[in-house]
Coordinates of C-alpha atoms in Angstrom, one line a residue:
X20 CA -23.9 -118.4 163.9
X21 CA -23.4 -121.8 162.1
X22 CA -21.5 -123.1 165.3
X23 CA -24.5 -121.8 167.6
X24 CA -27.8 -123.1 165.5
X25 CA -25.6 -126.4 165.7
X26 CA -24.2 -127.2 169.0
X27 CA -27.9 -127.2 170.7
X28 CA -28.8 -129.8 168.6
X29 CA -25.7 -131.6 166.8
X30 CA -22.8 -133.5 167.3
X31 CA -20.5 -131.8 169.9
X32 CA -17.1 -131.0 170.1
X33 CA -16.5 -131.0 166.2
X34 CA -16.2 -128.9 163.5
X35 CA -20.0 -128.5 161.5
X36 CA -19.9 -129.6 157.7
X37 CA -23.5 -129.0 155.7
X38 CA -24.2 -131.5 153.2
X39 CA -26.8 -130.2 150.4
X40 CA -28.0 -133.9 150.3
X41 CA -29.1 -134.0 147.0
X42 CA -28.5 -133.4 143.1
X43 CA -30.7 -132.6 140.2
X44 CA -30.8 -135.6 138.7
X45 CA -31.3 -137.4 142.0
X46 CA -33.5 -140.9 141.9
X47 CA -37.1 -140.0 141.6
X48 CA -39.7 -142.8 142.2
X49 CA -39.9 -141.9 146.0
X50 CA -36.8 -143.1 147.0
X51 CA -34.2 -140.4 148.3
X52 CA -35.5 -139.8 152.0
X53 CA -35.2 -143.7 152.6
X54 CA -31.9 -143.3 150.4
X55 CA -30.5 -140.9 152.9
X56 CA -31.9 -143.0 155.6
X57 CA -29.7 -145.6 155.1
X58 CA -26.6 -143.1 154.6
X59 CA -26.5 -141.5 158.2
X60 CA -24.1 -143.6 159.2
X61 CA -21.8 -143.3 156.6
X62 CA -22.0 -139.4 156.3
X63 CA -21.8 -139.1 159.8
X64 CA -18.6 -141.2 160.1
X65 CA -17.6 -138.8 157.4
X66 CA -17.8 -135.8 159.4
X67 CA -21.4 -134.2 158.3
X68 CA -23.2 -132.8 160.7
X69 CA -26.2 -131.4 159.0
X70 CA -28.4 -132.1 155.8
X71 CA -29.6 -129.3 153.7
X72 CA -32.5 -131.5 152.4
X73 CA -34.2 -130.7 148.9
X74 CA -37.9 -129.1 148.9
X75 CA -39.7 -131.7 150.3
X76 CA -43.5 -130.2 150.0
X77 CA -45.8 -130.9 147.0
X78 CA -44.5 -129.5 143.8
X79 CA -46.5 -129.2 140.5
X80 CA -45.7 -132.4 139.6
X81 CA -44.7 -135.6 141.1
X82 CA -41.3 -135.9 139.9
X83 CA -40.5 -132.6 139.9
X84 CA -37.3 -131.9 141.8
X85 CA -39.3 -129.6 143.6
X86 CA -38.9 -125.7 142.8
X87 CA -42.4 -125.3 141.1
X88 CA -43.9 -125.5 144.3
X89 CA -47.5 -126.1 144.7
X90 CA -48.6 -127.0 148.4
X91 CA -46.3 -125.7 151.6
X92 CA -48.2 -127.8 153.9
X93 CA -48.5 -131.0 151.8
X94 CA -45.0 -132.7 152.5
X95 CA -46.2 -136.1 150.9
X96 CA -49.1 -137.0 152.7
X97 CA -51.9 -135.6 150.5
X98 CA -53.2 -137.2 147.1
X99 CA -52.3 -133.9 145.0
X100 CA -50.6 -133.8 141.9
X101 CA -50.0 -136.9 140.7
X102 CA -49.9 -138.9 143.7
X103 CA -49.4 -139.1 147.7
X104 CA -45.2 -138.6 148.0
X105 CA -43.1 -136.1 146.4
X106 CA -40.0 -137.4 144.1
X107 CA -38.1 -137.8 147.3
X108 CA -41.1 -140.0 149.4
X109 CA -44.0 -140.1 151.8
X110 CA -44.2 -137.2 155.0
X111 CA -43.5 -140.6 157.4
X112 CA -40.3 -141.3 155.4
X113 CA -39.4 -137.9 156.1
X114 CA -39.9 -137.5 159.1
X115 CA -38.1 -140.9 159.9
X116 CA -35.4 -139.7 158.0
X117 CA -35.1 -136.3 160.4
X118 CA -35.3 -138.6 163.4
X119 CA -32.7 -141.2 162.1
X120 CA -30.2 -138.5 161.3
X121 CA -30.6 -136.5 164.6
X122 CA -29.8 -139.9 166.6
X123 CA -26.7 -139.7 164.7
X124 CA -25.7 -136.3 165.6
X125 CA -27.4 -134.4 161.8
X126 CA -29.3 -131.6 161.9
X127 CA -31.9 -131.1 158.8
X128 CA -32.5 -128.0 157.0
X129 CA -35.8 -127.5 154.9
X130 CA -35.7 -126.4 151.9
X131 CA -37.7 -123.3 151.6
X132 CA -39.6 -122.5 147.8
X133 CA -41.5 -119.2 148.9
X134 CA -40.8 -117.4 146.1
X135 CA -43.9 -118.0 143.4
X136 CA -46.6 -121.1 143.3
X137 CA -46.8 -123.2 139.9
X138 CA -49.7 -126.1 139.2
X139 CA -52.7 -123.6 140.0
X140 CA -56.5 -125.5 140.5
X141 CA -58.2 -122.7 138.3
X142 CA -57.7 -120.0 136.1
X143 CA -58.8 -116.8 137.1
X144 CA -59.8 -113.5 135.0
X145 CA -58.4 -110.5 136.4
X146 CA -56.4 -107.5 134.7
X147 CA -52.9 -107.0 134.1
X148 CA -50.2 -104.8 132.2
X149 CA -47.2 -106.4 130.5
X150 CA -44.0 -104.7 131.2
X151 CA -40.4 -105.5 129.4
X152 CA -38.5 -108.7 130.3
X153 CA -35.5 -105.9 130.6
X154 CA -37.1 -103.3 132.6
X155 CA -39.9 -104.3 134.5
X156 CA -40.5 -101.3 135.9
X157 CA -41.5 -100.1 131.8
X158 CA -45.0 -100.6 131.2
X159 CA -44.8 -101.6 127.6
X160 CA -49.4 -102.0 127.2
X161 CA -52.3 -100.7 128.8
X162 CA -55.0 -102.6 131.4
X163 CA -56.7 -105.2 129.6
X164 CA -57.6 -109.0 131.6
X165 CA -56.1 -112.1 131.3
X166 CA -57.1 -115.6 132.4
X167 CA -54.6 -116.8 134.5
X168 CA -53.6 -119.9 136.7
X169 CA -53.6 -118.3 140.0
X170 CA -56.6 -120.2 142.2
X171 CA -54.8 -122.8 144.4
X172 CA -57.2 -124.6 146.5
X173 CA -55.8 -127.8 147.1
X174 CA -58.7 -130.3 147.6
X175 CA -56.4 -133.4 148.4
X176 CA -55.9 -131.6 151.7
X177 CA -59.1 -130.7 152.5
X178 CA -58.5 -127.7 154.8
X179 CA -56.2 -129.9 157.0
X180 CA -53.5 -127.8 158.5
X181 CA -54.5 -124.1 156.7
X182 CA -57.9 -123.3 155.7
X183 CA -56.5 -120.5 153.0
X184 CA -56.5 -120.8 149.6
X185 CA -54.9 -118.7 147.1
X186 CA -56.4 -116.5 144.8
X187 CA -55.2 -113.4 142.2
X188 CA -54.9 -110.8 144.2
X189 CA -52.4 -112.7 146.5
X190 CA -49.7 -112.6 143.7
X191 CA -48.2 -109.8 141.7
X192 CA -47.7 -111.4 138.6
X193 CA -47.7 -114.4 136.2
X194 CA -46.1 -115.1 132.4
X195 CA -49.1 -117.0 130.8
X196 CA -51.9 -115.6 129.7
X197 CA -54.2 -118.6 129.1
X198 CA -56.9 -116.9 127.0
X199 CA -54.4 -116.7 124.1
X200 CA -51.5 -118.7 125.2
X201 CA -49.4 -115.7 125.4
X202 CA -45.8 -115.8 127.3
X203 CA -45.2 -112.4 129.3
X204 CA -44.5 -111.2 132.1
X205 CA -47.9 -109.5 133.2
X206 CA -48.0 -107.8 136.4
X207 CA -51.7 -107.9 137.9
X208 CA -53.4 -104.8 138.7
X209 CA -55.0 -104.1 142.2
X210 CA -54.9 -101.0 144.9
X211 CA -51.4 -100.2 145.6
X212 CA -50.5 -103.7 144.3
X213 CA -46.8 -103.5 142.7
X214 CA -43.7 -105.3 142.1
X215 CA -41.8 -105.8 146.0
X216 CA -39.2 -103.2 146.5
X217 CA -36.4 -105.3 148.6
X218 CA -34.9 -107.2 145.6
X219 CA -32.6 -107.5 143.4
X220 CA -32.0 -104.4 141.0
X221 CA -31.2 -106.7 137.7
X222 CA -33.8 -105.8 135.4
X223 CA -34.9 -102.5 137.5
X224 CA -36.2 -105.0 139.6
X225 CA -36.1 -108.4 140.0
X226 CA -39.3 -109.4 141.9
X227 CA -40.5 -111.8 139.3
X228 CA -38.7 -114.7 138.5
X229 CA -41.7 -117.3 137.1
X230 CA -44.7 -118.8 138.1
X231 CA -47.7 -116.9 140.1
X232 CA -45.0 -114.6 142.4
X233 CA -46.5 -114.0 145.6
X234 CA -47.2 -110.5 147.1
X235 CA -45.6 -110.7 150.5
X236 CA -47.9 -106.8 150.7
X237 CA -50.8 -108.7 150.9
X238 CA -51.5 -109.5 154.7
X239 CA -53.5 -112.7 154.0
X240 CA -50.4 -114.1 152.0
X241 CA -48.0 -113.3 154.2
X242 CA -49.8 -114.5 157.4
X243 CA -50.1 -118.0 155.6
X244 CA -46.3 -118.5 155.0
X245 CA -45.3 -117.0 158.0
X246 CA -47.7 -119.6 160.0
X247 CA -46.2 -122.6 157.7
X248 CA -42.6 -121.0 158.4
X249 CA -43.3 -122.1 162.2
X250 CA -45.7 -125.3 161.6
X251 CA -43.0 -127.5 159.6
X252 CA -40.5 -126.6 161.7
X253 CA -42.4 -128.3 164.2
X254 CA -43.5 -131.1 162.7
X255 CA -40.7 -132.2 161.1
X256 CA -37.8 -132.0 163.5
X257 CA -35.9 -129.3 161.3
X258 CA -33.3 -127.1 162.7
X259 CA -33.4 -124.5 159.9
X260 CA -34.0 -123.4 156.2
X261 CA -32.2 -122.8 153.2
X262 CA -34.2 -120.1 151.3
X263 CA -34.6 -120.3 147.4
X264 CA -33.8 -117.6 145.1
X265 CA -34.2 -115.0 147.9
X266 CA -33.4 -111.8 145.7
X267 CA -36.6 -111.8 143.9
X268 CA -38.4 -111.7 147.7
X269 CA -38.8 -108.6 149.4
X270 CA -36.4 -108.7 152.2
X271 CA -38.3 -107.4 154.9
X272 CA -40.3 -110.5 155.0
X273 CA -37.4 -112.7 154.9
X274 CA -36.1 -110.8 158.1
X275 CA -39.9 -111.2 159.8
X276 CA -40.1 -114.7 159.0
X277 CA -36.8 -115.8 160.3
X278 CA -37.1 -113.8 163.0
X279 CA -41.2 -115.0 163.7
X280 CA -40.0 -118.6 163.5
X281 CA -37.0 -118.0 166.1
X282 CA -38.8 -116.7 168.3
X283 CA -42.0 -119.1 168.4
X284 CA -40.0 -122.0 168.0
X285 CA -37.9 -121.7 171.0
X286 CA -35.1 -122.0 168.1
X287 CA -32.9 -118.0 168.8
X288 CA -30.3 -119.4 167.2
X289 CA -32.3 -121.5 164.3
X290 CA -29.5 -121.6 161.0
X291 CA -30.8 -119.8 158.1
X292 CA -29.0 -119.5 154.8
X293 CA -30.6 -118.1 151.5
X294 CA -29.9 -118.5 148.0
X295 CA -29.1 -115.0 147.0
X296 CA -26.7 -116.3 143.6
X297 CA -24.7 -113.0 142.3
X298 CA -21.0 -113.0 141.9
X299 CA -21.4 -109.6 143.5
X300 CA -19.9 -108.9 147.5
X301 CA -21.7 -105.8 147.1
X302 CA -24.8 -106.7 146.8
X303 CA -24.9 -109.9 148.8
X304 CA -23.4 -107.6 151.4
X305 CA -26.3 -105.4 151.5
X306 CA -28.6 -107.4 151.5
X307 CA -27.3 -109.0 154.7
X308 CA -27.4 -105.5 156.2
X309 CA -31.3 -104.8 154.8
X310 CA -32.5 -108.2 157.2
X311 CA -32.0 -107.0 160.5
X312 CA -31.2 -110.0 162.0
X313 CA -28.3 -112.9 161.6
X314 CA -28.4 -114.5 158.1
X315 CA -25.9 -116.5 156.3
X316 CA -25.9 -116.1 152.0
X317 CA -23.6 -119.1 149.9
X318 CA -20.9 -117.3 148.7
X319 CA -21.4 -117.5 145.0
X320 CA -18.0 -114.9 144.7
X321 CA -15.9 -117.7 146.2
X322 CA -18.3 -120.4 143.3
X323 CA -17.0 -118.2 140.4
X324 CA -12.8 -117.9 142.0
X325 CA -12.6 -121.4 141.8
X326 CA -14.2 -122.0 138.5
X327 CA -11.7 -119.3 137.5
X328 CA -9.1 -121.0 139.3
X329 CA -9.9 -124.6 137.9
X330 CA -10.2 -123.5 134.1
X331 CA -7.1 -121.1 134.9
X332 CA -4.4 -123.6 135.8
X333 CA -1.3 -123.1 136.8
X334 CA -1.8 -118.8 135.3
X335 CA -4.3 -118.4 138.3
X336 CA -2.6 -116.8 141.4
X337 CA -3.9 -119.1 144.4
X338 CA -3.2 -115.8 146.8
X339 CA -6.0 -114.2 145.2
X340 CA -8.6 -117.4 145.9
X341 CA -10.4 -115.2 148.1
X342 CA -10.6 -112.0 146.6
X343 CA -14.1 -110.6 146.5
X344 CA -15.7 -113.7 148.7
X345 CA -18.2 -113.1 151.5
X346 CA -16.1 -115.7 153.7
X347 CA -13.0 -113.4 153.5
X348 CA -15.1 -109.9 154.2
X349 CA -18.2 -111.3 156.8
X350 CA -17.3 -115.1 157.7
X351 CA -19.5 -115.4 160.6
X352 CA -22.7 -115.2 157.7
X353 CA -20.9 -117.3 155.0
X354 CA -21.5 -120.3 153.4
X355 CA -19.2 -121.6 151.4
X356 CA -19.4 -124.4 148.6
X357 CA -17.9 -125.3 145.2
X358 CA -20.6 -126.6 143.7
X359 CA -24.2 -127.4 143.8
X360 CA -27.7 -128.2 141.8
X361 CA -27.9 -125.1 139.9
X362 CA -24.0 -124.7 138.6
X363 CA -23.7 -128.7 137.9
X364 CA -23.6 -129.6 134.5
X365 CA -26.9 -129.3 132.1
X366 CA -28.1 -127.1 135.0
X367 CA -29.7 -123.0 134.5
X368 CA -26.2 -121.4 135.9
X369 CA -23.6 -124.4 135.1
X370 CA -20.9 -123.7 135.9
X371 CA -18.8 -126.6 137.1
X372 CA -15.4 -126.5 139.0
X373 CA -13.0 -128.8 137.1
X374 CA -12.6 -131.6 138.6
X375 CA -8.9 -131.6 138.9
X376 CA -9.0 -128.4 140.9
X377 CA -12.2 -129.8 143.1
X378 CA -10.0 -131.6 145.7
X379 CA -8.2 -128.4 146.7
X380 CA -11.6 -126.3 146.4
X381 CA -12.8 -128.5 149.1
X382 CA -9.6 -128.6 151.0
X383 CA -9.3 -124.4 151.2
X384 CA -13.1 -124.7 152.4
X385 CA -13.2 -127.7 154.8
X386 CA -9.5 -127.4 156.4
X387 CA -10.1 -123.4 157.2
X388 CA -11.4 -122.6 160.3
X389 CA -13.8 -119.1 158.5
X390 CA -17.1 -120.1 156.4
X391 CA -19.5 -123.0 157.1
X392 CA -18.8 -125.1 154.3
X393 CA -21.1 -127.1 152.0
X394 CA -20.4 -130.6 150.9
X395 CA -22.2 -130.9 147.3
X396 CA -24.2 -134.6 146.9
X397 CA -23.3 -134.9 143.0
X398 CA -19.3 -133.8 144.3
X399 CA -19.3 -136.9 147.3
X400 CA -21.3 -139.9 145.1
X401 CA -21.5 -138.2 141.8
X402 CA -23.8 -137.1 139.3
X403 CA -26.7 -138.7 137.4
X404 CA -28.2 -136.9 133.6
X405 CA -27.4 -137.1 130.3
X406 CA -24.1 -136.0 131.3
X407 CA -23.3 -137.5 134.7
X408 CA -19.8 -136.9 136.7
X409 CA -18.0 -138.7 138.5
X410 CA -17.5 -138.8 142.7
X411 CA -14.3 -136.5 143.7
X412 CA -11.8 -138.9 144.8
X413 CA -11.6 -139.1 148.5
X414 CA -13.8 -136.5 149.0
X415 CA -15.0 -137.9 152.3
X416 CA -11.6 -138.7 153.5
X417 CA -11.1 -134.5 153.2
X418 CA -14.0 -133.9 155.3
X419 CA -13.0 -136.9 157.8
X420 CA -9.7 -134.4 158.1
X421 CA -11.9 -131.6 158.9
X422 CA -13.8 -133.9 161.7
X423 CA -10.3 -135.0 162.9
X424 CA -7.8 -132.1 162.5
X425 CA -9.1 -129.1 161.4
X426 CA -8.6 -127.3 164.3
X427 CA -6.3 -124.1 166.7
X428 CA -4.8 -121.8 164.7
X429 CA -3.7 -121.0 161.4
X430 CA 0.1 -120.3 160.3
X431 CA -0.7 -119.7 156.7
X432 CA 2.4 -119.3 154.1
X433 CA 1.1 -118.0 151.3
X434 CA 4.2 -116.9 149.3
X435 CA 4.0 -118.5 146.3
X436 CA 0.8 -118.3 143.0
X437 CA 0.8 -121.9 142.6
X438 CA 1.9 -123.5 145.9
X439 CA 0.2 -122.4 149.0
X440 CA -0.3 -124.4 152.7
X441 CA -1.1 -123.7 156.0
X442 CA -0.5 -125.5 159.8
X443 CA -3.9 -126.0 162.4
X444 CA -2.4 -126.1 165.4
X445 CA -4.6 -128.6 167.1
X446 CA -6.9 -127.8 170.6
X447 CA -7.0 -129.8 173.6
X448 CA -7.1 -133.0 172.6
X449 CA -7.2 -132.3 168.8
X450 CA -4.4 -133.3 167.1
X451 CA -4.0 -130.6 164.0
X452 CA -2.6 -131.2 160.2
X453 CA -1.1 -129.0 158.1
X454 CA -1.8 -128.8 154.6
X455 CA -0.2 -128.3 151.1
X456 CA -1.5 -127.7 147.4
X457 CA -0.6 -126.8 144.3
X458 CA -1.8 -125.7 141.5
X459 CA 0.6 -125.6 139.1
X460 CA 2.7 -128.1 137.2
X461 CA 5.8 -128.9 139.2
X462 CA 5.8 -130.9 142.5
X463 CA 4.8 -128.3 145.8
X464 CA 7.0 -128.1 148.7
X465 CA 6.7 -125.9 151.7
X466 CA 8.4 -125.4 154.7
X467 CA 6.5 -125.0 157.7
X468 CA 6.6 -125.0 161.4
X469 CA 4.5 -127.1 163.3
X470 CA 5.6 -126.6 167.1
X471 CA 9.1 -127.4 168.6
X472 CA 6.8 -129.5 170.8
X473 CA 6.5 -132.5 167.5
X474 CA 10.5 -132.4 167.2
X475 CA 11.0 -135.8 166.0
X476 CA 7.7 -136.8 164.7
X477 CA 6.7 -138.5 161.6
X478 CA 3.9 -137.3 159.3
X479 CA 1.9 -139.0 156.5
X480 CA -0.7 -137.6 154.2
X481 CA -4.0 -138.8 155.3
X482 CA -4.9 -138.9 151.4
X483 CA -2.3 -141.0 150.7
X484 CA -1.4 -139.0 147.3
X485 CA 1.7 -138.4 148.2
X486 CA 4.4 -141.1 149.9
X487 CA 6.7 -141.9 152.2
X488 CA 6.8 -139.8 155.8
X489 CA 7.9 -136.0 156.8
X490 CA 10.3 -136.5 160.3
X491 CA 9.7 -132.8 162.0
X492 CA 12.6 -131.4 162.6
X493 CA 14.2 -130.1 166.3
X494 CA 13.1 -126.6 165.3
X495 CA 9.4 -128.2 164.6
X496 CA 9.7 -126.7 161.0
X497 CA 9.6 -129.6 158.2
X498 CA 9.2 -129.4 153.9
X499 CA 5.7 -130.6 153.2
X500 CA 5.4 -131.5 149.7
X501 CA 2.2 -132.3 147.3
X502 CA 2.2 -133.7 144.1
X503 CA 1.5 -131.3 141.0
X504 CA -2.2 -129.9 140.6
X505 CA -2.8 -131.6 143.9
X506 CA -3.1 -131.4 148.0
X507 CA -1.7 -133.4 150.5
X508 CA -3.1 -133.6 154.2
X509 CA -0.3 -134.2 156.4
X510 CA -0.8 -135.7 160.1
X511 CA 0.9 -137.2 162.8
X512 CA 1.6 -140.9 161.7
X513 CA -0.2 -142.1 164.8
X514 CA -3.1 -139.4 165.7
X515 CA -6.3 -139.7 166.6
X516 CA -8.8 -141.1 164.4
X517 CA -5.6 -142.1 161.6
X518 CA -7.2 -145.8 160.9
X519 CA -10.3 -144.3 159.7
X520 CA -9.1 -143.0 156.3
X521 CA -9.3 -145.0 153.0
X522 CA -5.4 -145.6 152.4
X523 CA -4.5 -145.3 156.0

């Protein structure tokens, strides 16, 4: 589905790499979408062919990275909270920013918060029952009102765009109870009014996360987002969303709104991906089969096998790297990543890939023809916090192999727990590569046959990491090798595209 939601708008004739073009800790002050701007050409010379761009509408605060959203249809043109742009900039810069990287064959994906609203205009009294943190289907008091910051009205917009404003009984619960300053999690009381039903099971039911979480059962509500689902598409440019924290929202309504916004976009194909982050294939597989329609989930399994794999060493088995992944069971709806803003260090769910093992993470997800990988910001020009990490080495010469190389089909030889490697074939006029890593302690070698048709030929790794040249031999089987607790990318000395890499 990837490959379709691209190829009517994106590069053609190339393999599609997703870059989640941001970080936590990315520059605030208004600067990212002109940032990002001036990086088109480089990512696109890189191989990236679309931009999974952070939340760019009007958060509870100006600064904010932009999760506690406030306003859907103010995407920094409003004086609202703090000021006209968001952290990232101004709706023109934005919009600039879509158009500059279209012209260089990028597709953009919003970032879609439609979980809960935070930086409420007004209190409102209206009565509630607190349930436990650990159950919340366990009503643990009885009905008794609250004052609580559920009355968005958003005068900065003045009506422009949507005339609705938000009130209590469009949300099914909130964790401050303003009266007394209380924490909790209160779920508001109203006819028929409950948790959603098409969420996660953690706590008997995961429908609230934080926030004032919206009640997709309320037809005022979910007309609203549905409408804005279809109206930035439009007026930005985008090709698609990526979905936030999608298993504490009913399901059902993500299905209806991808499917509304495919259909009245003239987008059938339109890429959507949500964040559904469980180191379960169960469950992300059935929620894939509750949408009823095409939807791709980041594969948070394949996340947690190479953070194993990294803090493992040389005792992890690489032949089990895809064990339990969505990419291995359902590739066509995968997404696959190592990192990204939630798992990077100081982050909610860090969990960070070593960084030794990151350059063969991205290698098994970039150089594989299953999965529609995910280039991580903080991974290609590193991280900024208290704690900030460093770029992977040559971590755009790796996708520039998938541009070049990655292509035809896979002879994998997969016979050893700490050396593994593969051959692509090559297409047409696509010459292909054939990789090697290793993951233990000793040098890797492997013997592999790239086509009687290269007899003769000399290979170099594109990475330049390891040296010297591989002659194929008159069988077209040569020994590839790769340095310890690394990957080489071997090519054809003189193919297509070999003067673009770093150590050429």
């Amino acid at each position: 589905m990837s490959a379709d939601a691209n190829a009517a708008e994106s590069a053609q004739g190339q393999n599609y790499t997703m870059l989640q073009a941001f970080e936590w800790y990315s520059e605030g002050n208004g600067v990212h979408w002109n940032k990002l701007a001036k990086k088109t050409d480089e990512l696109a010379s890189f191989g990236i062919t679309a931009m999974w761009l952070p939340p760019p509408t009007k958060a509870a605060g100006q600064e904010s990275v932009g999760y506690d959203i406030y306003d859907l249809y103010d995407l920094g043109e409003f004086d609202q909270k703090g000021g006209q742009r968001t952290k990232y900039g101004t709706k023109e810069e934005l919009l600039q920013l879509v158009k500059k990287a279209k012209e260089r064959g990028m597709v953009t994906y919003i970032d879609a918060v439609l979980n809960h609203r935070f930086g409420a205009d007004r209190t409102e009294k209206f009565g509630v029952v607190e349930v436990d943190n650990n159950d919340r289907e366990k009503e643990i008091s009885g009905l008794y009102d609250i004052k609580g910051w559920t009355g968005l009205t958003f005068p900065g917009r003045k009506d422009k765009y949507s005339k609705f404003k938000w009130n209590f009984n469009h949300f099914t619960g909130v964790d401050y109870n303003d009266k007394n300053g209380k924490t909790a999690i209160y779920r508001i009381q109203g006819d028929g009014k409950n948790w959603a039903q098409g969420v996660d099971d953690e706590n008997n039911n995961y429908d609230y996360l934080m926030g004032a979480d919206i009640d997709y059962n309320h037809p005022e509500a979910r007309e609203d987002v549905l409408n804005w689902g279809k109206w930035v598409i439009k007026e930005t440019g985008a090709s698609g969303f990526r979905f936030d924290a999608v298993k504490h929202i009913d399901s059902a309504f993500i299905g209806d709104f991808v499917k509304s916004v495919r259909a009245e976009t003239d987008k059938p194909k339109m890429f959507a991906v949500g964040e559904f982050w469980k180191d379960s294939l169960e469950d992300l597989e059935k929620y894939l089969d509750s949408l009823g329609t095409q939807f791709s989930v980041f594969d948070a399994p394949l996340h947690y096998n190479f953070k194993e794999a990294g803090d493992r060493g040389n005792d992890f088995d690489m032949r089990a790297i895809w064990d339990g992944t969505v990419v291995q069971r359902r590739p066509i709806d995968a997404v696959t990543l190592v990192d990204n803003h939630d798992t990077q260090v100081g982050q909610a769910l860090e969990s960070w890939v070593s960084s030794s093992f990151k350059p063969l993470a991205y290698s098994l997800i970039l150089l594989r023809p299953d999965g529609y990988p995910c280039v991580f910001y903080g991974d290609l020009y590193g991280t900024a916090g208290e704690n900030p990490q460093e770029p992977v080495s040559q971590l755009g010469d790796i996708i520039r192999a998938r541009k070049l190389y990655a292509y035809g089909e896979v002879r994998d030889y997969w016979d050893h727990m700490n050396c593994v490697g593969w051959v692509r074939m090559g297409e047409g006029d696509k010459d292909g590569c054939a990789v090697v890593l290793c993951n233990g302690s000793d040098e890797g070698s492997k013997r592999m046959e790239v086509g009687q048709h290269r007899a003769n030929e000399k290979w170099t790794d594109v990475l330049g990491w390891s040296q010297g040249e591989v002659v194929i031999g008159e069988d077209g089987w040569a020994d590839f090798r790769c340095s310890a607790g690394s990957v080489s990318i071997w090519v054809k000395q003189d193919a297509k595209g070999r003067n673009e890499f770093s150590k050429a």
